[in-house]
PDB file of C-alpha atoms and ligand atoms in Angstrom:
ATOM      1  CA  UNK A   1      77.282  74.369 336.847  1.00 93.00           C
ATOM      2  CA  UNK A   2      76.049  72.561 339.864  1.00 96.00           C
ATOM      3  CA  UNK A   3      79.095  72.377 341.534  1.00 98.00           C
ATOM      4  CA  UNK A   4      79.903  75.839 341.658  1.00 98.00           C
ATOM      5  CA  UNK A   5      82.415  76.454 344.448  1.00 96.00           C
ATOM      6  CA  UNK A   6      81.924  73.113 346.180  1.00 98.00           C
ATOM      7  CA  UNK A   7      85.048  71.068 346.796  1.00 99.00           C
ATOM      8  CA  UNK A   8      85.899  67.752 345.695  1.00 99.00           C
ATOM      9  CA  UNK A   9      88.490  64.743 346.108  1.00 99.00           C
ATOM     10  CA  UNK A  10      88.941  62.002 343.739  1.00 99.00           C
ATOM     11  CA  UNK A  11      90.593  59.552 344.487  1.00 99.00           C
ATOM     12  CA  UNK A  12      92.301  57.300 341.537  1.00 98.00           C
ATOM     13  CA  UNK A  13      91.834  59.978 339.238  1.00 98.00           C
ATOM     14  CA  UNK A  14      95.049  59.850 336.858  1.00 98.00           C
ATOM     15  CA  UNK A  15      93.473  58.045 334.507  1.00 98.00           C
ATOM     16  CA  UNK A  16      90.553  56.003 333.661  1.00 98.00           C
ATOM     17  CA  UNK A  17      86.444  55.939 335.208  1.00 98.00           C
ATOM     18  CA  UNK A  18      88.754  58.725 338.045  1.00 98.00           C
ATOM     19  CA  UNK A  19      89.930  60.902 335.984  1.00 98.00           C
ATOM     20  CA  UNK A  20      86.321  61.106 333.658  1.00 98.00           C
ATOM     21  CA  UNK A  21      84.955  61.718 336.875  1.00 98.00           C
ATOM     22  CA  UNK A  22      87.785  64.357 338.447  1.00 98.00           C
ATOM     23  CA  UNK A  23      87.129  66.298 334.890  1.00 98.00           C
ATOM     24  CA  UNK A  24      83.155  66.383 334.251  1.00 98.00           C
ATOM     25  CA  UNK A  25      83.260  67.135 338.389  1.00 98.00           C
ATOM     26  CA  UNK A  26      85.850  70.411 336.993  1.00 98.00           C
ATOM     27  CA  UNK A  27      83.527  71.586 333.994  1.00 98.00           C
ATOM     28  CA  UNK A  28      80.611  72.046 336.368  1.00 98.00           C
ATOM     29  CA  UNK A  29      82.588  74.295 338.670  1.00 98.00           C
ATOM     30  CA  UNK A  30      83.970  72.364 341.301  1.00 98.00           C
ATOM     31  CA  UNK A  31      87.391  73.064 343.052  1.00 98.00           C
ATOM     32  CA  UNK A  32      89.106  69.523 342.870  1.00 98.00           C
ATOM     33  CA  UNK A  33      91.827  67.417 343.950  1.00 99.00           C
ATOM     34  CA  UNK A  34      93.417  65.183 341.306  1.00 99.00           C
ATOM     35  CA  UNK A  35      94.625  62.231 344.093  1.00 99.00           C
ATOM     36  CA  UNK A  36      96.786  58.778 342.568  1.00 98.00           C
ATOM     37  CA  UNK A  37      99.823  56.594 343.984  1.00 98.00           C
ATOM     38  CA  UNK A  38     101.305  57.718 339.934  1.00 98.00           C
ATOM     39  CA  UNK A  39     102.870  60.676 340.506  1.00 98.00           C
ATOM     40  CA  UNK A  40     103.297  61.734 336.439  1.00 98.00           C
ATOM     41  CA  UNK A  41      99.508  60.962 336.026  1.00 98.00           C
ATOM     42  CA  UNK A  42      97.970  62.659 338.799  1.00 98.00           C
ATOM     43  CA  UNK A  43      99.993  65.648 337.759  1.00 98.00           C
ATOM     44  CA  UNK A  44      99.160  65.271 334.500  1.00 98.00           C
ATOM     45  CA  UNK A  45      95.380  64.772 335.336  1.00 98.00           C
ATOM     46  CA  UNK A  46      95.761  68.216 337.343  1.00 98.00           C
ATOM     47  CA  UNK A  47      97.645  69.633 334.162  1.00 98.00           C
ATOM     48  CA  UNK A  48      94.569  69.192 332.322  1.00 98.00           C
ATOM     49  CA  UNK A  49      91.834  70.328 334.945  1.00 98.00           C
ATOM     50  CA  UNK A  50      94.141  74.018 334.477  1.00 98.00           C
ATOM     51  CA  UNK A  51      94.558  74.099 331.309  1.00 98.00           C
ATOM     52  CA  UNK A  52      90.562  74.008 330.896  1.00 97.00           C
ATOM     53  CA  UNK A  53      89.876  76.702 333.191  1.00 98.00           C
ATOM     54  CA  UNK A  54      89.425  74.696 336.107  1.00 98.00           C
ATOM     55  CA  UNK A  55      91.151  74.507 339.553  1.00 98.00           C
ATOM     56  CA  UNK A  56      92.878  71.601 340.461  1.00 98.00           C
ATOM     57  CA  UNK A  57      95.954  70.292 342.850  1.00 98.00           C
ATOM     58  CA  UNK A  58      97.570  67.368 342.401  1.00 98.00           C
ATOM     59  CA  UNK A  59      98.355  64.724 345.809  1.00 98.00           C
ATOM     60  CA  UNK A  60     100.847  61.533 345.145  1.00 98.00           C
ATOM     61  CA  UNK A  61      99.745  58.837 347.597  1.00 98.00           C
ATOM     62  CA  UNK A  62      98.601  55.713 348.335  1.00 98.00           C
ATOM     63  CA  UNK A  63      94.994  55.533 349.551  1.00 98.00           C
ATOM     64  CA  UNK A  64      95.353  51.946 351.531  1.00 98.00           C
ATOM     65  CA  UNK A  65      97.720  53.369 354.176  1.00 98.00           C
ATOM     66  CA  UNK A  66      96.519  55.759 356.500  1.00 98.00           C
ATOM     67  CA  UNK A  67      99.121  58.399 356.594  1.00 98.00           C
ATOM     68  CA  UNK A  68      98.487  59.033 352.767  1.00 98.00           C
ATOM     69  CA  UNK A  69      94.880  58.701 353.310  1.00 98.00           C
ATOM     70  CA  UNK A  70      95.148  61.558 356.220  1.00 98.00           C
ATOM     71  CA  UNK A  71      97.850  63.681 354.402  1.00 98.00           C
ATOM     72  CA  UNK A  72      95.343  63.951 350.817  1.00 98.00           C
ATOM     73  CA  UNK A  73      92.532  64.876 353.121  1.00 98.00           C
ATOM     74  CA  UNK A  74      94.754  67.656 355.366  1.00 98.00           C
ATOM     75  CA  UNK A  75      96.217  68.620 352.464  1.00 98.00           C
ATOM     76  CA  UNK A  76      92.692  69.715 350.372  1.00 98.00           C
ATOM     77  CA  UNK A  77      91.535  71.474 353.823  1.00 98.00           C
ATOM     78  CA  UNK A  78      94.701  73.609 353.578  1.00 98.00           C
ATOM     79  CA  UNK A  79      94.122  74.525 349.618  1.00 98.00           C
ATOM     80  CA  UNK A  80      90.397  74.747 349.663  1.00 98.00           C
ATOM     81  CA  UNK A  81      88.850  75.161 353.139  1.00 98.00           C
ATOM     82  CA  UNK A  82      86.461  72.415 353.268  1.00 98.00           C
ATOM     83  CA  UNK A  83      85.066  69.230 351.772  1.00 98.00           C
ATOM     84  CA  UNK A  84      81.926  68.979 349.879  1.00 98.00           C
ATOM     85  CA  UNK A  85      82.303  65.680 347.739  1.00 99.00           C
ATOM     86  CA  UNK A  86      84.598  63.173 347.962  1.00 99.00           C
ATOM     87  CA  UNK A  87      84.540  60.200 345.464  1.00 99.00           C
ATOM     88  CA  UNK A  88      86.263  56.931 346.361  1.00 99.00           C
ATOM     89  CA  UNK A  89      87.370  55.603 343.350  1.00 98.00           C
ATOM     90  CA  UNK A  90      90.250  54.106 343.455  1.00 98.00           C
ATOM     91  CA  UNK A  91      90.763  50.176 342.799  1.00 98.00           C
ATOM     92  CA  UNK A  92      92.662  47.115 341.506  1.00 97.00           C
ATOM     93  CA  UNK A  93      92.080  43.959 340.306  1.00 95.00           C
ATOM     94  CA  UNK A  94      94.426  40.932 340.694  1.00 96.00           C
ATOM     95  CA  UNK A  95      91.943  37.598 339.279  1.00 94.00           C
ATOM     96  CA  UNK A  96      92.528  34.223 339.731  1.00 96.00           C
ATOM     97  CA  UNK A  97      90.491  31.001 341.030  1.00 97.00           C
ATOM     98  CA  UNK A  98      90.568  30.520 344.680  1.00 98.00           C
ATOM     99  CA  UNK A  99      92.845  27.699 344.494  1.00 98.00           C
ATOM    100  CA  UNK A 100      95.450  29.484 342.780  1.00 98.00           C
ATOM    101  CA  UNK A 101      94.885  32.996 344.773  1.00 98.00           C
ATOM    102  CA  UNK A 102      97.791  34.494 346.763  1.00 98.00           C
ATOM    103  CA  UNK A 103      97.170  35.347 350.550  1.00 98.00           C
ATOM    104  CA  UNK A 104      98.910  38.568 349.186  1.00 98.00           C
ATOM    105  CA  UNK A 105      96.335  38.555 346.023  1.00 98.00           C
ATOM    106  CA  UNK A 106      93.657  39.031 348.209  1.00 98.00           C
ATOM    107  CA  UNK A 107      95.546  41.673 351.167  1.00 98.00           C
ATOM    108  CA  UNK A 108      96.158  44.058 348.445  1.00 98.00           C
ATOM    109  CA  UNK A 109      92.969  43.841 346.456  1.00 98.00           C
ATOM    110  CA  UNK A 110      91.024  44.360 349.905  1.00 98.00           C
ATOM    111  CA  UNK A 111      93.437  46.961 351.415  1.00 98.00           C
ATOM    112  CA  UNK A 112      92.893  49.440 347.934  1.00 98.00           C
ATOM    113  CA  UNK A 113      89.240  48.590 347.294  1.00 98.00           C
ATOM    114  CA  UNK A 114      88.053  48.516 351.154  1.00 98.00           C
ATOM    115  CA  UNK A 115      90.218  49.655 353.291  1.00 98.00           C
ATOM    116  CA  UNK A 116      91.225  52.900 351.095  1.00 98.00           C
ATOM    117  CA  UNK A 117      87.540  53.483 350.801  1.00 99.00           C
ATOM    118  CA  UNK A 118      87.131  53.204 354.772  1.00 99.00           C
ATOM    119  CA  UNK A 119      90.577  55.636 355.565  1.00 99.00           C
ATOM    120  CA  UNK A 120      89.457  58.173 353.212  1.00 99.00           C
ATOM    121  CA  UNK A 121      86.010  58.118 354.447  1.00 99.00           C
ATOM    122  CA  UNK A 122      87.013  58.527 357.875  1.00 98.00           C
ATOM    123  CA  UNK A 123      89.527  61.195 358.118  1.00 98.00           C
ATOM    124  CA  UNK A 124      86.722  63.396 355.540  1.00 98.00           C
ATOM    125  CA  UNK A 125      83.918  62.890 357.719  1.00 98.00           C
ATOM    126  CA  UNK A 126      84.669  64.634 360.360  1.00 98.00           C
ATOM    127  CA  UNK A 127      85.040  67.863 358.161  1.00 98.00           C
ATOM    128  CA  UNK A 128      81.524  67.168 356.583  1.00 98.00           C
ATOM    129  CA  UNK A 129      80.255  66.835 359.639  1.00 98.00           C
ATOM    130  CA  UNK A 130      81.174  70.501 361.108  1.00 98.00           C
ATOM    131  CA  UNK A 131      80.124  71.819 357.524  1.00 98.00           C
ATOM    132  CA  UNK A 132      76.728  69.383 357.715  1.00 98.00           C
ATOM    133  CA  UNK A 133      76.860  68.558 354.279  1.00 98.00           C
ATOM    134  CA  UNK A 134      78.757  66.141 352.450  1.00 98.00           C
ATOM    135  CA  UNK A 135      78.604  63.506 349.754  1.00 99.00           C
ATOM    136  CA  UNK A 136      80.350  60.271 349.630  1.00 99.00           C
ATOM    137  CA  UNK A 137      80.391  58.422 346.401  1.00 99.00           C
ATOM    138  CA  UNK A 138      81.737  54.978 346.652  1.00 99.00           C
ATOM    139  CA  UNK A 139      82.550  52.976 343.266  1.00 98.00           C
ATOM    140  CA  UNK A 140      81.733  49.643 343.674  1.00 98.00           C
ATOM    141  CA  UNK A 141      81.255  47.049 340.980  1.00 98.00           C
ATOM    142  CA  UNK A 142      78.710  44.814 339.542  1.00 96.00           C
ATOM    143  CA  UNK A 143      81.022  41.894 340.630  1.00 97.00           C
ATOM    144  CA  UNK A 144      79.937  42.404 344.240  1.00 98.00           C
ATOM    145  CA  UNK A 145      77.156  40.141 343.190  1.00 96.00           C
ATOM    146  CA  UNK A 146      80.046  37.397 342.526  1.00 96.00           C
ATOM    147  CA  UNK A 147      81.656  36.662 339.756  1.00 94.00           C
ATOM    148  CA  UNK A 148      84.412  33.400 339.244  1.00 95.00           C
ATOM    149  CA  UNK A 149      87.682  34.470 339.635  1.00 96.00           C
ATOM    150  CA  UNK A 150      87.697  37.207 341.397  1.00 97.00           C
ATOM    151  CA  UNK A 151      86.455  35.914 344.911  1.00 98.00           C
ATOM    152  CA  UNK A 152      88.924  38.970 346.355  1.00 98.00           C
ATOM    153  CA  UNK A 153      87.376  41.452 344.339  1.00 98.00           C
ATOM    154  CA  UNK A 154      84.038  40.524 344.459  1.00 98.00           C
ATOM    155  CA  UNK A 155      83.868  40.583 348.751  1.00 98.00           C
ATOM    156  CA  UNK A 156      85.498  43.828 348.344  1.00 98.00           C
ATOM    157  CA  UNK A 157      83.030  45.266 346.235  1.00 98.00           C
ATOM    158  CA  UNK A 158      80.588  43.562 348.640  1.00 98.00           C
ATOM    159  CA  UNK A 159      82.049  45.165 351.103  1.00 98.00           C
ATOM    160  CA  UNK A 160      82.151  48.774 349.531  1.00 99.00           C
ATOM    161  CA  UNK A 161      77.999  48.063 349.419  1.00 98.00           C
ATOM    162  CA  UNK A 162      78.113  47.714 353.291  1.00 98.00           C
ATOM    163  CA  UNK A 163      80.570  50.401 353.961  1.00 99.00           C
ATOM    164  CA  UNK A 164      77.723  52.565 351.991  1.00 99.00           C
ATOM    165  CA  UNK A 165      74.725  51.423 353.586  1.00 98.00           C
ATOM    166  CA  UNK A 166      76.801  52.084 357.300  1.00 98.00           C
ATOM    167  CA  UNK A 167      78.226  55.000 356.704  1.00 99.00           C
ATOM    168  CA  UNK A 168      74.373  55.980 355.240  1.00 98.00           C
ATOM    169  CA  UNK A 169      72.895  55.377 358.113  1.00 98.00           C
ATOM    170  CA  UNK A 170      75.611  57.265 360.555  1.00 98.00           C
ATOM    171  CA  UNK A 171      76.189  60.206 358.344  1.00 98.00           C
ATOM    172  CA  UNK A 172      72.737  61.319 357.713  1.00 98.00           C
ATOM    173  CA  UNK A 173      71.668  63.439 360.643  1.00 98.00           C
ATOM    174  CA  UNK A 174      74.415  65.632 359.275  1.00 98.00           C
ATOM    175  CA  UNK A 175      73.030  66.009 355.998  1.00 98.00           C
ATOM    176  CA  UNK A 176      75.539  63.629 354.428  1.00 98.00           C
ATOM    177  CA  UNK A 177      74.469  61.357 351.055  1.00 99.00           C
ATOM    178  CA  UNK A 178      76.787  58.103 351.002  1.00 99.00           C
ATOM    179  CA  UNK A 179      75.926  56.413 347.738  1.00 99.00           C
ATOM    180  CA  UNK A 180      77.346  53.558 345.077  1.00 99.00           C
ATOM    181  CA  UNK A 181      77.744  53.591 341.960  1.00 99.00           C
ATOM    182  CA  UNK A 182      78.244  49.866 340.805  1.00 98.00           C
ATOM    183  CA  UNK A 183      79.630  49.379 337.282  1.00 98.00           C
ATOM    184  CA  UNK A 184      79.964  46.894 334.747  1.00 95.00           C
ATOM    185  CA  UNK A 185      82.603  46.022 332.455  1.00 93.00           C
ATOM    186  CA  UNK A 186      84.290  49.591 331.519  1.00 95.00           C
ATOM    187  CA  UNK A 187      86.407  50.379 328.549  1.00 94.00           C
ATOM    188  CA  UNK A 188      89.886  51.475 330.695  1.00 93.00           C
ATOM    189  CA  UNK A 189      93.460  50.344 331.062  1.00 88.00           C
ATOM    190  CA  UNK A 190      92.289  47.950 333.986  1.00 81.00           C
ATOM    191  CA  UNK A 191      90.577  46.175 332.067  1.00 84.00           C
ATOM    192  CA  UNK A 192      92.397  46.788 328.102  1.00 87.00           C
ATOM    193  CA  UNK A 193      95.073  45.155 329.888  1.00 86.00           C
ATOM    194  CA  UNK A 194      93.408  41.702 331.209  1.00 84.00           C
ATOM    195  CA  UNK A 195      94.632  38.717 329.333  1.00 85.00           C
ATOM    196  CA  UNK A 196      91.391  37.916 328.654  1.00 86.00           C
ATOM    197  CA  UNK A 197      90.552  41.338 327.534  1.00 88.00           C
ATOM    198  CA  UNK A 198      89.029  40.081 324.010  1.00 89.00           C
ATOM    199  CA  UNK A 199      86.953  37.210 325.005  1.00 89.00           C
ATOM    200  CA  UNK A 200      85.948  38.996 328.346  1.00 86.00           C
ATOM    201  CA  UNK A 201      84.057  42.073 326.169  1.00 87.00           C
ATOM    202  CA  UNK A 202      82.605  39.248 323.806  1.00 90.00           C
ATOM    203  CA  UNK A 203      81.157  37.600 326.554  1.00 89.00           C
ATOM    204  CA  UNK A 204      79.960  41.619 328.046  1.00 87.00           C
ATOM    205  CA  UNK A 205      78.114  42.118 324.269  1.00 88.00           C
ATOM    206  CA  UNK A 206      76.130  39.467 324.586  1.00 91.00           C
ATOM    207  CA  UNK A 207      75.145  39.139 328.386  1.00 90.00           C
ATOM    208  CA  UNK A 208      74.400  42.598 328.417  1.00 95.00           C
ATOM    209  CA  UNK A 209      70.775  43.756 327.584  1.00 96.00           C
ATOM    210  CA  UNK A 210      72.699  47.253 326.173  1.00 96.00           C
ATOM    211  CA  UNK A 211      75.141  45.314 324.148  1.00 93.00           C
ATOM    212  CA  UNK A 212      78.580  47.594 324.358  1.00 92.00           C
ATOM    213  CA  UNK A 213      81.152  48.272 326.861  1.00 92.00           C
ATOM    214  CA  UNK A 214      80.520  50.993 329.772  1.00 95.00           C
ATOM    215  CA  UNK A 215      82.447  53.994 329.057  1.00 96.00           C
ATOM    216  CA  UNK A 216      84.385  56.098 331.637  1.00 98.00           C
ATOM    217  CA  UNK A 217      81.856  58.895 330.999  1.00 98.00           C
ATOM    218  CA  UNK A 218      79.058  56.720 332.084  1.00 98.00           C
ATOM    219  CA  UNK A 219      79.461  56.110 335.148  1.00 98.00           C
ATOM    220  CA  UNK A 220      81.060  59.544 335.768  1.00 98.00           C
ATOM    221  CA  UNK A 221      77.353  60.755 334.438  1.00 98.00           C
ATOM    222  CA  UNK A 222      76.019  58.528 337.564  1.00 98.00           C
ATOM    223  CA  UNK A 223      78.779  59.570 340.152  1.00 99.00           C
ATOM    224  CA  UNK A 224      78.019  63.742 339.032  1.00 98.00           C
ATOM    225  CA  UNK A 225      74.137  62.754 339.864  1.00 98.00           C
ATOM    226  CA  UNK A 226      75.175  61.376 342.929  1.00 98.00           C
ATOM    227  CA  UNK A 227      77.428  64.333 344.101  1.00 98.00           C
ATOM    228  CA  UNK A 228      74.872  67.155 343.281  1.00 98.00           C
ATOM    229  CA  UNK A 229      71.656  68.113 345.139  1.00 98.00           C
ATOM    230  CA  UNK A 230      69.757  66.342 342.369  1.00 97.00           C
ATOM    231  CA  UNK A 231      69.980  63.380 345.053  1.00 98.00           C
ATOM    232  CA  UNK A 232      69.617  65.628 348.139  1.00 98.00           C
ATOM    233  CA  UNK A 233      67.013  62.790 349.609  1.00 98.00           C
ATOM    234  CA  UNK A 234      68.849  59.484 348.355  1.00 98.00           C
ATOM    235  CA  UNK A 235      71.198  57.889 350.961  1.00 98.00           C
ATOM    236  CA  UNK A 236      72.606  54.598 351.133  1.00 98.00           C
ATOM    237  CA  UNK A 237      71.630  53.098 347.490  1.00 98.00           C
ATOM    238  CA  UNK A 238      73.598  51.396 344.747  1.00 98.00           C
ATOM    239  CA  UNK A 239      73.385  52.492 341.010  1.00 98.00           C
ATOM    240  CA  UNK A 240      74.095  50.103 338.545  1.00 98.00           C
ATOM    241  CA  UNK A 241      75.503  51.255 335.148  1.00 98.00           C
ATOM    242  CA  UNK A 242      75.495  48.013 333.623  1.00 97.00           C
ATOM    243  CA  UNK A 243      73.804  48.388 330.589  1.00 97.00           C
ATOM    244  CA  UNK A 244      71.109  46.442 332.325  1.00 96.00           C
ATOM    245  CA  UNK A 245      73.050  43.451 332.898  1.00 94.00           C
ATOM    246  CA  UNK A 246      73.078  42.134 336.887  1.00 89.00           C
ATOM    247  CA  UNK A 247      74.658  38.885 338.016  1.00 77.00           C
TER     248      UNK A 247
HETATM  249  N1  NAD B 301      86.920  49.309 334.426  1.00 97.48           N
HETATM  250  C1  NAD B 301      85.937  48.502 334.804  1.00 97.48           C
HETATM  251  O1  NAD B 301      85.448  47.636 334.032  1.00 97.48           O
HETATM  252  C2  NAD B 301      85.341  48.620 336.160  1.00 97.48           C
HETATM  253  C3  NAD B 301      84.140  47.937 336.436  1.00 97.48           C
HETATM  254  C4  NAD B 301      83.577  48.033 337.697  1.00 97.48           C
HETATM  255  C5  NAD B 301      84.182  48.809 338.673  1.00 97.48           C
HETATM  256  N2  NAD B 301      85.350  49.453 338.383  1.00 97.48           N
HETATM  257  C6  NAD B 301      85.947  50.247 339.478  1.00 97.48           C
HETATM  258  O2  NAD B 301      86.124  51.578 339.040  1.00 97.48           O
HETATM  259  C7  NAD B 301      87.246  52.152 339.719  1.00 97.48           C
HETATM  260  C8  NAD B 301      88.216  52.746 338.699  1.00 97.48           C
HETATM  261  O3  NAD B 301      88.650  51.710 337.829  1.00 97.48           O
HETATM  262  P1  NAD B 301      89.388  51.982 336.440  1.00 97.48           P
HETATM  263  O4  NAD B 301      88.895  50.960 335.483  1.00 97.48           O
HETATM  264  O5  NAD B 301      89.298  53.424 336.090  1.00 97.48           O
HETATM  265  O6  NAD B 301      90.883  51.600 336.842  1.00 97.48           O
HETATM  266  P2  NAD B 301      92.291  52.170 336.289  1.00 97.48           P
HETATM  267  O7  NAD B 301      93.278  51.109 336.597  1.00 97.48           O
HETATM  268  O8  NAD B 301      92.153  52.652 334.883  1.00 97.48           O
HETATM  269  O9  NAD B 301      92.537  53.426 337.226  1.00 97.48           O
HETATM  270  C9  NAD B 301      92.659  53.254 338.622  1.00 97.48           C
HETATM  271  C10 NAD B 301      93.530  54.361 339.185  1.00 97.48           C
HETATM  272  O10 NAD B 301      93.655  54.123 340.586  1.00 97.48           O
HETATM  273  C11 NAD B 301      95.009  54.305 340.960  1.00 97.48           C
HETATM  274  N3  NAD B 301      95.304  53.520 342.165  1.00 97.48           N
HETATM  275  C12 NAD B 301      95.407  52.172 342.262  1.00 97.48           C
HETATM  276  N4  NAD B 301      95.721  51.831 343.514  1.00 97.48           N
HETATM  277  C13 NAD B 301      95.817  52.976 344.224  1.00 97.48           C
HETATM  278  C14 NAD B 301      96.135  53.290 345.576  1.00 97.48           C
HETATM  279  N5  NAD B 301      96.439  52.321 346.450  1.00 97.48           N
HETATM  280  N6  NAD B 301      96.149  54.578 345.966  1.00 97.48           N
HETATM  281  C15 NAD B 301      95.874  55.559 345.075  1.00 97.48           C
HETATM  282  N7  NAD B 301      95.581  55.345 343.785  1.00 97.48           N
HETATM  283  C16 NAD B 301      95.550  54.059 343.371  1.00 97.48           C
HETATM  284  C17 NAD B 301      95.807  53.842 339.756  1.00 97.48           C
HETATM  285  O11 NAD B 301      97.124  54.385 339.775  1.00 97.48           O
HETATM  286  C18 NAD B 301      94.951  54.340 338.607  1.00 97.48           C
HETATM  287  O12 NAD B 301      95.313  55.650 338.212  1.00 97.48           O
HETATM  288  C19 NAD B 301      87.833  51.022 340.560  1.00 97.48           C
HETATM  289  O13 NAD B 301      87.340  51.095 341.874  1.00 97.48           O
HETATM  290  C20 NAD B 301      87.317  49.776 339.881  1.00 97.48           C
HETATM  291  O14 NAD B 301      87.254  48.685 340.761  1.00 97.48           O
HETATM  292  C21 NAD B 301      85.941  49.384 337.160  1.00 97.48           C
END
């Protein structure tokens, strides 16, 4: 139970690596908030937090515009009092070559990724600061060290390793961990529904030292270690759970 009382926010956590996260984050005490733009899943993510003993609110919004961003953090503060953990999770993909990319492609890929990371970051921080203690848990992705295709992606990922290292370096003198967790290919709806979902895990079994596909739980297991005092003196690094597989 090493989150015993602490509070944490989720964001993306209706369904897939979120939600793993958002539950395993429940079953070891903490107090959470279930936060997705899908209203029926984020409720129903919050359903299921209850329903095993745990305490949970659900908050419908969109992490890449600020108001939402503000309103899920005000909104936690008024349940639970403070901020211990918050997890920015949330994320899209939209792949194509660079010829073929959409100025819009790469706006909204960036805006959820980056700039959702950035707006929930900023409005928490100030409450971890008064508390002086905190963890921030970015997800990033082994594609921030490139990968064709997803040139929109990949920088945002990239920049989700800088926004880290930054916020690292700013936050600590308040006794506040920012850390990445930097996955591979993961068995979840963003990816089971890829066009190229088949040849795309073929490819994953035999690049990857480890040869299977990340589960959720995995790199929930990395994001728990990450959010506990197991990592009180580790600020500002990137975990990969890639089955050993980089670039
Ligand atoms: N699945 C993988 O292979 C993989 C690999 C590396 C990194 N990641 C990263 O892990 C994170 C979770 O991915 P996943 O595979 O669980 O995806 P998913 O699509 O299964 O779940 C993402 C959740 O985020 C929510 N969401 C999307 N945009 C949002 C927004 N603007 N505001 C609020 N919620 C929003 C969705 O509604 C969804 O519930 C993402 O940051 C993703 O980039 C995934």
């Amino acid at each position: 139970m090493r989150f015993q009382g602490k509070v944490a926010i989720v964001t993306g956590s209706g369904k897939g690596i979120g939600k793993s996260i958002v539950k395993k984050l429940s079953q070891e005490g903490a107090l959470v908030t279930v936060t997705d733009m899908n209203k029926e899943t984020c409720e129903e993510t919050a359903k299921e937090v209850i329903q095993g003993g745990g305490k949970a609110i659900a908050i419908v919004g969109d992490i890449s515009k600020a108001e939402d961003a503000r309103s899920i953090v005000e909104k936690t503060i008024e349940s639970y009092g403070r901020i211990d953990i918050l997890v920015n999770n949330a994320g899209i993909i939209k792949d194509s070559r660079i010829t073929e990319m959409e100025e819009d492609d790469w706006d909204k890929v960036v805006d959820v990724c980056l700039k959702g990371a950035f707006l929930c970051s900023k409005y928490t921080a100030p409450y971890m600061i008064e508390q002086n203690y905190g963890k921030i848990v970015n997800i990033a992705s082994r594609s921030y060290l490139g990968n064709p295709g997803q040139a929109n992606y990949s920088s945002a990922k990239a920049g989700i390793v800088g926004l880290t290292r930054s916020l690292s370096k700013e936050l600590g003198k308040n006794y506040i961990n920012v850390n990445a967790v930097a996955p591979g290919l993961t068995e979840t709806d963003a990816i089971r529904n890829h066009p190229k979902y088949e040849k795309i895990k073929e490819i994953q079994k035999k690049d990857t030292p480890i040869p299977r596909i990340g589960l959720p739980e995995d790199v929930a297991n990395a994001v728990l270690f990450f959010a506990s005092d197991d990592s009180s003196y580790i600020s500002g690094d990137i975990l990969h759970v890639t089955g050993g597989r980089f670039g």
